[in-house]
Amino acid sequence: MKLKHSSIQEHMVSTKIVLGAIFIASFYLCASLAYPPGRHEGAYPVGNAPISSLSPDYYKFTCPQADEIVVSILKKAIAKEPRIAASLLRLLFHDCFVQGCDASVLLDDSEEFVSEKSAIPNKNSIRGFEVIDEIKAALEEVCPHTVSCADTIALAARGSTVLSGGPYWELPLGRRDSKTANMKLANKNLPPPNATLHRLIKFFQRQGLDKVDLVALSGSHTIGKARCVSFKQRLYNQHRDNRPDITLERSFYHTLASACPRTGGDNNIRSLDFVSPSKFDNSYYKLILEGKGLLNSDEVLWTGKDPEIAGLVKSYAENEPLFFEHYVNSIIKMGNINPLMGHNGEIRKNCRRVNQEV
């Protein structure tokens, strides 16, 4: 009887082991079906992208010379026209804020959609497309159908920042290109230069970006220029009362008014940071503290009565390394807004139009 009882116990133990093994195998089978290896399709909101979705080493084996190609063309372009660095950096913002970082901003009009270039914040304003075309053509020659237009914008933005004296960052790569543009969304999502602080915060929150990101990324205005039409309201009719913005420092007001008359001159340009207009530094924040921010969206960072935001402006004005550190974190975060991955999107051959179906 003892032997028989022992064999029954052994049988029960072995049965439990077999059932346990079947359960574990079933679990992993279900998991593998739900999350197949190497499959990262879809667009991921900020903070939700899988760790392996974008990687600085994405082109390590397929196009290791990509950044070198980008920088070599940027050096020539910036030497010819220093302002182009800011224009290329701005392209990244205007791309990522509209349906994610997918190079939709580069698409020209087609039968299927209206270009984002026609949106109010972009029309007669965004530029640098010819430089992107030149970079993309060089990349296609060396690494055909490999580097996306979305990554080309991101590489050009980083290169422009570094070549202007700003910080370097490890740039996550691997974005794919959209097959459509969205002019209506560009009109909705891109902050206007006369935005109030409350509206600016909302624009950034819509993209998953916080107040630190807002203040740090606004520091991109340490380089570049703006047209008079972007800030003329501050000079002559800030609150629809035919009076200037009282937060404008007096001598700065007169300087701007002489360059931007009440009537005409809308396309005249002024430096966003007149102290060091081609150098990526923290003087932008120092000018804001003095009432010399060019755009309303610049100056309200200090005058908008938000203690956290005003504190960041003061900290960046006093501590350039802190500004650079926060800027790097924020621009990486922005660059991860809804990237197209896996089989979504495409790698455009020409950044101005979607690939032709074969």
Short mmCIF file of C-alpha atoms in Angstrom, two decimals:
data_model
loop_
_atom_site.label_atom_id
_atom_site.label_comp_id
_atom_site.label_asym_id
_atom_site.label_seq_id
_atom_site.Cartn_x
_atom_site.Cartn_y
_atom_site.Cartn_z
CA MET A 1 0.00 0.00 0.00
CA LYS A 2 2.85 2.42 0.80
CA LEU A 3 4.35 1.86 -2.64
CA LYS A 4 1.02 2.42 -4.30
CA HIS A 5 0.41 5.60 -2.29
CA SER A 6 3.89 6.86 -3.19
CA SER A 7 3.34 6.26 -6.91
CA ILE A 8 0.05 8.19 -6.75
CA GLN A 9 1.85 11.14 -5.14
CA GLU A 10 4.59 11.04 -7.77
CA HIS A 11 1.97 10.97 -10.50
CA MET A 12 0.23 14.02 -9.02
CA VAL A 13 3.51 15.95 -8.79
CA SER A 14 4.44 15.13 -12.38
CA THR A 15 0.97 16.18 -13.53
CA LYS A 16 1.38 19.57 -11.79
CA ILE A 17 4.76 20.06 -13.46
CA VAL A 18 3.32 19.29 -16.88
CA LEU A 19 0.35 21.63 -16.33
CA GLY A 20 2.70 24.36 -15.09
CA ALA A 21 4.87 23.96 -18.16
CA ILE A 22 1.82 24.17 -20.43
CA PHE A 23 0.67 27.36 -18.63
CA ILE A 24 4.07 29.02 -19.00
CA ALA A 25 4.33 28.04 -22.66
CA SER A 26 0.83 29.39 -23.31
CA PHE A 27 1.69 32.67 -21.58
CA TYR A 28 4.77 33.27 -23.72
CA LEU A 29 2.92 32.23 -26.88
CA CYS A 30 0.22 34.84 -26.17
CA ALA A 31 2.82 37.45 -25.34
CA SER A 32 4.75 36.78 -28.52
CA LEU A 33 1.60 37.11 -30.58
CA ALA A 34 0.68 40.37 -28.87
CA TYR A 35 4.20 41.81 -29.04
CA PRO A 36 6.11 40.22 -31.91
CA PRO A 37 9.86 40.83 -31.78
CA GLY A 38 11.15 43.86 -33.66
CA ARG A 39 7.66 45.21 -34.30
CA HIS A 40 7.38 48.85 -33.32
CA GLU A 41 4.64 50.14 -35.56
CA GLY A 42 2.53 53.16 -34.91
CA ALA A 43 3.12 56.63 -33.51
CA TYR A 44 4.02 56.92 -29.85
CA PRO A 45 3.15 59.99 -27.75
CA VAL A 46 5.89 61.64 -25.74
CA GLY A 47 6.90 59.45 -22.83
CA ASN A 48 5.26 56.34 -24.25
CA ALA A 49 7.70 55.36 -26.97
CA PRO A 50 9.43 52.02 -26.46
CA ILE A 51 13.03 52.41 -25.38
CA SER A 52 14.27 50.74 -28.56
CA SER A 53 12.10 52.84 -30.89
CA LEU A 54 14.66 55.55 -31.64
CA SER A 55 18.40 55.14 -31.22
CA PRO A 56 21.50 57.30 -31.81
CA ASP A 57 23.03 54.19 -33.44
CA TYR A 58 20.16 53.62 -35.86
CA TYR A 59 22.35 54.27 -38.95
CA LYS A 60 25.55 52.87 -37.46
CA PHE A 61 25.77 50.07 -40.03
CA THR A 62 23.47 51.30 -42.83
CA CYS A 63 24.80 54.88 -43.16
CA PRO A 64 27.56 55.58 -40.61
CA GLN A 65 28.62 58.75 -42.44
CA ALA A 66 25.16 60.37 -42.30
CA ASP A 67 25.99 63.02 -39.70
CA GLU A 68 29.29 63.82 -41.39
CA ILE A 69 27.45 64.46 -44.67
CA VAL A 70 24.89 66.67 -42.95
CA VAL A 71 27.48 68.75 -41.10
CA SER A 72 29.68 69.25 -44.17
CA ILE A 73 26.76 70.80 -46.09
CA LEU A 74 25.63 72.81 -43.07
CA LYS A 75 29.08 74.37 -42.68
CA LYS A 76 28.94 75.75 -46.22
CA ALA A 77 25.34 76.90 -45.91
CA ILE A 78 25.88 78.67 -42.56
CA ALA A 79 29.12 80.29 -43.74
CA LYS A 80 27.18 81.68 -46.70
CA GLU A 81 24.18 82.78 -44.59
CA PRO A 82 24.45 82.50 -40.78
CA ARG A 83 20.68 83.00 -40.42
CA ILE A 84 20.02 79.61 -42.07
CA ALA A 85 21.06 77.82 -38.87
CA ALA A 86 18.05 79.25 -37.03
CA SER A 87 15.79 78.51 -40.00
CA LEU A 88 16.76 74.84 -39.98
CA LEU A 89 16.33 74.60 -36.21
CA ARG A 90 12.87 76.15 -36.58
CA LEU A 91 11.92 73.52 -39.16
CA LEU A 92 12.22 70.85 -36.46
CA PHE A 93 9.75 72.70 -34.22
CA HIS A 94 7.27 73.31 -37.01
CA ASP A 95 7.52 69.68 -38.07
CA CYS A 96 7.15 68.04 -34.65
CA PHE A 97 4.26 70.24 -33.49
CA VAL A 98 2.10 69.08 -36.42
CA GLN A 99 1.22 65.33 -36.37
CA GLY A 100 4.63 64.49 -34.91
CA CYS A 101 8.22 64.51 -36.18
CA ASP A 102 7.48 63.02 -39.60
CA ALA A 103 8.78 65.58 -42.15
CA SER A 104 5.23 66.55 -43.12
CA VAL A 105 6.38 70.18 -43.10
CA LEU A 106 8.60 69.50 -46.14
CA LEU A 107 5.83 68.25 -48.44
CA ASP A 108 4.69 70.49 -51.29
CA ASP A 109 1.06 70.75 -52.41
CA SER A 110 -0.33 67.65 -54.11
CA GLU A 111 -3.65 66.40 -55.43
CA GLU A 112 -4.26 64.67 -52.09
CA PHE A 113 -3.44 67.49 -49.63
CA VAL A 114 -2.50 71.13 -49.14
CA SER A 115 1.05 71.74 -47.95
CA GLU A 116 1.71 72.86 -44.39
CA LYS A 117 3.87 75.54 -45.95
CA SER A 118 0.61 77.36 -46.72
CA ALA A 119 -0.44 77.52 -43.06
CA ILE A 120 -0.56 81.00 -41.54
CA PRO A 121 2.40 80.47 -39.14
CA ASN A 122 4.51 79.10 -42.03
CA LYS A 123 3.59 81.15 -45.09
CA ASN A 124 6.43 83.45 -46.21
CA SER A 125 8.12 82.51 -42.98
CA ILE A 126 9.69 79.05 -42.71
CA ARG A 127 12.71 78.51 -44.90
CA GLY A 128 15.76 76.30 -45.38
CA PHE A 129 14.09 73.80 -47.72
CA GLU A 130 16.84 74.08 -50.31
CA VAL A 131 19.47 73.12 -47.74
CA ILE A 132 17.41 70.09 -46.71
CA ASP A 133 17.11 69.17 -50.41
CA GLU A 134 20.89 69.36 -50.80
CA ILE A 135 21.51 67.26 -47.69
CA LYS A 136 18.96 64.66 -48.73
CA ALA A 137 20.42 64.39 -52.25
CA ALA A 138 23.88 63.80 -50.78
CA LEU A 139 22.53 61.16 -48.39
CA GLU A 140 20.69 59.39 -51.21
CA GLU A 141 23.87 59.27 -53.27
CA VAL A 142 25.87 57.57 -50.51
CA CYS A 143 23.11 55.64 -48.71
CA PRO A 144 20.12 55.20 -51.06
CA HIS A 145 16.67 54.87 -49.47
CA THR A 146 18.08 54.78 -45.94
CA VAL A 147 17.98 58.09 -44.06
CA SER A 148 14.48 59.54 -43.68
CA CYS A 149 13.60 63.18 -44.27
CA ALA A 150 12.36 63.36 -40.67
CA ASP A 151 15.80 62.33 -39.41
CA THR A 152 17.41 64.71 -41.90
CA ILE A 153 15.54 67.61 -40.26
CA ALA A 154 16.60 66.40 -36.81
CA LEU A 155 20.25 66.03 -37.84
CA ALA A 156 20.22 69.47 -39.49
CA ALA A 157 18.73 71.02 -36.35
CA ARG A 158 21.39 69.53 -34.09
CA GLY A 159 24.18 70.41 -36.50
CA SER A 160 22.95 73.99 -36.80
CA THR A 161 22.84 74.33 -33.02
CA VAL A 162 26.35 72.97 -32.53
CA LEU A 163 27.85 75.00 -35.38
CA SER A 164 26.32 78.12 -33.82
CA GLY A 165 28.10 77.45 -30.51
CA GLY A 166 25.31 75.55 -28.79
CA PRO A 167 25.29 72.17 -27.05
CA TYR A 168 25.71 68.75 -28.67
CA TRP A 169 23.32 65.92 -27.84
CA GLU A 170 23.04 62.23 -28.59
CA LEU A 171 20.29 62.33 -31.19
CA PRO A 172 17.82 59.41 -31.25
CA LEU A 173 17.18 58.39 -34.88
CA GLY A 174 14.93 56.01 -36.76
CA ARG A 175 11.91 58.17 -37.67
CA ARG A 176 10.04 57.50 -40.88
CA ASP A 177 8.32 59.98 -43.19
CA SER A 178 4.62 60.73 -43.40
CA LYS A 179 2.64 60.28 -46.61
CA THR A 180 0.45 63.29 -45.94
CA ALA A 181 0.49 66.84 -44.59
CA ASN A 182 -2.06 68.69 -42.46
CA MET A 183 -2.36 72.43 -43.04
CA LYS A 184 -5.34 72.77 -40.66
CA LEU A 185 -3.40 71.15 -37.85
CA ALA A 186 -0.45 73.47 -38.55
CA ASN A 187 -2.77 76.45 -38.11
CA LYS A 188 -4.08 74.93 -34.88
CA ASN A 189 -0.89 73.65 -33.24
CA LEU A 190 1.83 76.20 -34.03
CA PRO A 191 2.06 79.01 -31.45
CA PRO A 192 1.74 82.52 -32.92
CA PRO A 193 4.36 85.16 -32.00
CA ASN A 194 1.75 87.25 -30.16
CA ALA A 195 0.59 84.36 -27.94
CA THR A 196 -0.06 85.01 -24.26
CA LEU A 197 1.77 82.93 -21.69
CA HIS A 198 -1.40 80.99 -20.87
CA ARG A 199 -1.81 80.05 -24.54
CA LEU A 200 1.86 79.13 -24.90
CA ILE A 201 1.58 76.74 -21.99
CA LYS A 202 -1.49 75.15 -23.61
CA PHE A 203 0.26 74.80 -26.99
CA PHE A 204 3.16 72.97 -25.34
CA GLN A 205 0.96 70.84 -23.10
CA ARG A 206 -0.87 69.64 -26.21
CA GLN A 207 2.44 68.11 -27.32
CA GLY A 208 3.22 66.56 -23.94
CA LEU A 209 5.72 69.31 -23.13
CA ASP A 210 5.86 71.11 -19.78
CA LYS A 211 6.86 74.57 -18.54
CA VAL A 212 10.57 73.70 -18.40
CA ASP A 213 10.37 72.59 -22.04
CA LEU A 214 8.59 75.82 -22.98
CA VAL A 215 11.23 78.07 -21.45
CA ALA A 216 14.22 75.98 -22.54
CA LEU A 217 13.06 75.51 -26.14
CA SER A 218 12.16 79.21 -26.42
CA GLY A 219 15.91 79.70 -26.05
CA SER A 220 16.19 78.67 -29.70
CA HIS A 221 15.44 82.35 -30.32
CA THR A 222 18.99 83.10 -29.25
CA ILE A 223 19.72 82.83 -32.98
CA GLY A 224 17.73 83.97 -35.99
CA LYS A 225 15.54 86.86 -37.06
CA ALA A 226 11.86 87.76 -37.19
CA ARG A 227 9.82 89.88 -39.59
CA CYS A 228 8.28 93.14 -38.38
CA VAL A 229 4.80 91.72 -38.93
CA SER A 230 5.57 89.25 -36.11
CA PHE A 231 5.94 91.96 -33.47
CA LYS A 232 4.47 95.16 -34.93
CA GLN A 233 1.40 94.78 -32.71
CA ARG A 234 3.66 95.33 -29.67
CA LEU A 235 4.85 98.65 -31.10
CA TYR A 236 1.57 100.27 -32.01
CA ASN A 237 -1.50 98.40 -30.82
CA GLN A 238 -0.69 95.84 -28.14
CA HIS A 239 -4.09 95.80 -26.47
CA ARG A 240 -6.10 97.23 -29.37
CA ASP A 241 -5.79 100.67 -27.84
CA ASN A 242 -3.28 102.16 -30.34
CA ARG A 243 -0.58 102.07 -27.70
CA PRO A 244 2.70 100.12 -27.44
CA ASP A 245 3.41 97.24 -25.09
CA ILE A 246 4.41 98.85 -21.79
CA THR A 247 6.79 95.95 -21.05
CA LEU A 248 9.06 97.05 -23.94
CA GLU A 249 12.20 98.80 -22.70
CA ARG A 250 12.01 102.40 -23.95
CA SER A 251 15.19 102.62 -26.05
CA PHE A 252 14.52 99.18 -27.48
CA TYR A 253 11.05 100.35 -28.47
CA HIS A 254 12.45 103.30 -30.39
CA THR A 255 15.01 101.09 -32.15
CA LEU A 256 12.28 98.71 -33.28
CA ALA A 257 9.90 101.50 -34.30
CA SER A 258 12.55 103.06 -36.54
CA ALA A 259 12.97 99.73 -38.35
CA CYS A 260 9.27 98.84 -38.42
CA PRO A 261 7.01 101.81 -39.26
CA ARG A 262 3.34 101.76 -38.40
CA THR A 263 2.43 101.23 -42.06
CA GLY A 264 4.51 99.16 -44.46
CA GLY A 265 7.78 97.39 -43.77
CA ASP A 266 6.13 94.16 -42.68
CA ASN A 267 8.92 92.07 -44.19
CA ASN A 268 11.75 94.04 -42.63
CA ILE A 269 13.67 91.79 -40.24
CA ARG A 270 15.23 92.19 -36.82
CA SER A 271 17.41 89.84 -34.79
CA LEU A 272 15.64 87.90 -32.06
CA ASP A 273 18.77 88.35 -29.95
CA PHE A 274 20.55 91.53 -31.07
CA VAL A 275 23.49 91.05 -28.69
CA SER A 276 24.77 87.83 -30.33
CA PRO A 277 22.37 87.08 -33.22
CA SER A 278 24.41 84.21 -34.69
CA LYS A 279 25.72 82.68 -31.45
CA PHE A 280 23.76 80.06 -29.54
CA ASP A 281 24.08 81.29 -25.95
CA ASN A 282 21.99 82.54 -23.02
CA SER A 283 21.91 86.24 -23.95
CA TYR A 284 18.31 85.75 -25.12
CA TYR A 285 17.23 85.35 -21.49
CA LYS A 286 19.33 88.30 -20.32
CA LEU A 287 17.54 90.51 -22.85
CA ILE A 288 14.14 89.30 -21.68
CA LEU A 289 14.99 90.37 -18.12
CA GLU A 290 15.77 93.85 -19.50
CA GLY A 291 12.48 94.18 -21.38
CA LYS A 292 14.19 93.56 -24.72
CA GLY A 293 12.56 90.34 -25.85
CA LEU A 294 11.56 90.82 -29.48
CA LEU A 295 8.35 88.80 -29.72
CA ASN A 296 5.45 88.96 -27.31
CA SER A 297 5.88 85.19 -26.85
CA ASP A 298 9.46 85.89 -25.70
CA GLU A 299 8.81 88.69 -23.22
CA VAL A 300 5.76 87.07 -21.57
CA LEU A 301 8.03 84.35 -20.22
CA TRP A 302 9.21 87.03 -17.78
CA THR A 303 6.16 89.30 -17.50
CA GLY A 304 3.43 86.63 -17.59
CA LYS A 305 3.19 86.34 -13.81
CA ASP A 306 4.11 82.67 -13.60
CA PRO A 307 6.73 82.29 -10.82
CA GLU A 308 8.07 78.96 -12.10
CA ILE A 309 8.55 80.22 -15.65
CA ALA A 310 10.01 83.56 -14.56
CA GLY A 311 12.37 81.70 -12.23
CA LEU A 312 13.62 79.56 -15.11
CA VAL A 313 14.24 82.65 -17.27
CA LYS A 314 16.32 84.18 -14.47
CA SER A 315 18.20 80.91 -13.87
CA TYR A 316 19.08 80.51 -17.56
CA ALA A 317 20.19 84.15 -17.76
CA GLU A 318 22.57 83.53 -14.87
CA ASN A 319 23.66 80.00 -15.71
CA GLU A 320 24.34 79.10 -19.34
CA PRO A 321 25.37 75.48 -18.62
CA LEU A 322 22.00 74.95 -16.90
CA PHE A 323 20.22 76.34 -19.98
CA PHE A 324 22.20 74.04 -22.25
CA GLU A 325 21.46 71.03 -20.04
CA HIS A 326 17.71 71.71 -19.99
CA TYR A 327 17.68 72.57 -23.68
CA VAL A 328 19.21 69.22 -24.63
CA ASN A 329 16.70 67.32 -22.51
CA SER A 330 13.77 69.25 -23.95
CA ILE A 331 14.75 69.05 -27.61
CA ILE A 332 15.28 65.28 -27.33
CA LYS A 333 11.84 65.06 -25.72
CA MET A 334 10.29 67.16 -28.49
CA GLY A 335 12.01 65.05 -31.14
CA ASN A 336 10.19 62.01 -29.79
CA ILE A 337 6.70 63.38 -30.46
CA ASN A 338 4.75 60.72 -32.39
CA PRO A 339 7.53 59.30 -34.59
CA LEU A 340 6.40 56.95 -37.34
CA MET A 341 7.99 53.54 -36.83
CA GLY A 342 8.12 50.06 -38.31
CA HIS A 343 6.07 49.77 -41.49
CA ASN A 344 4.23 53.05 -40.96
CA GLY A 345 5.16 55.88 -43.26
CA GLU A 346 8.05 55.57 -45.70
CA ILE A 347 11.58 56.74 -46.46
CA ARG A 348 11.01 59.48 -49.04
CA LYS A 349 13.45 59.74 -51.89
CA ASN A 350 12.57 63.40 -52.41
CA CYS A 351 11.55 65.21 -49.23
CA ARG A 352 9.09 67.44 -51.09
CA ARG A 353 6.82 64.64 -52.24
CA VAL A 354 5.72 61.17 -51.25
CA ASN A 355 7.19 58.21 -53.12
CA GLN A 356 5.38 57.07 -56.23
CA GLU A 357 3.66 53.69 -55.91
CA VAL A 358 5.28 51.12 -58.21
#
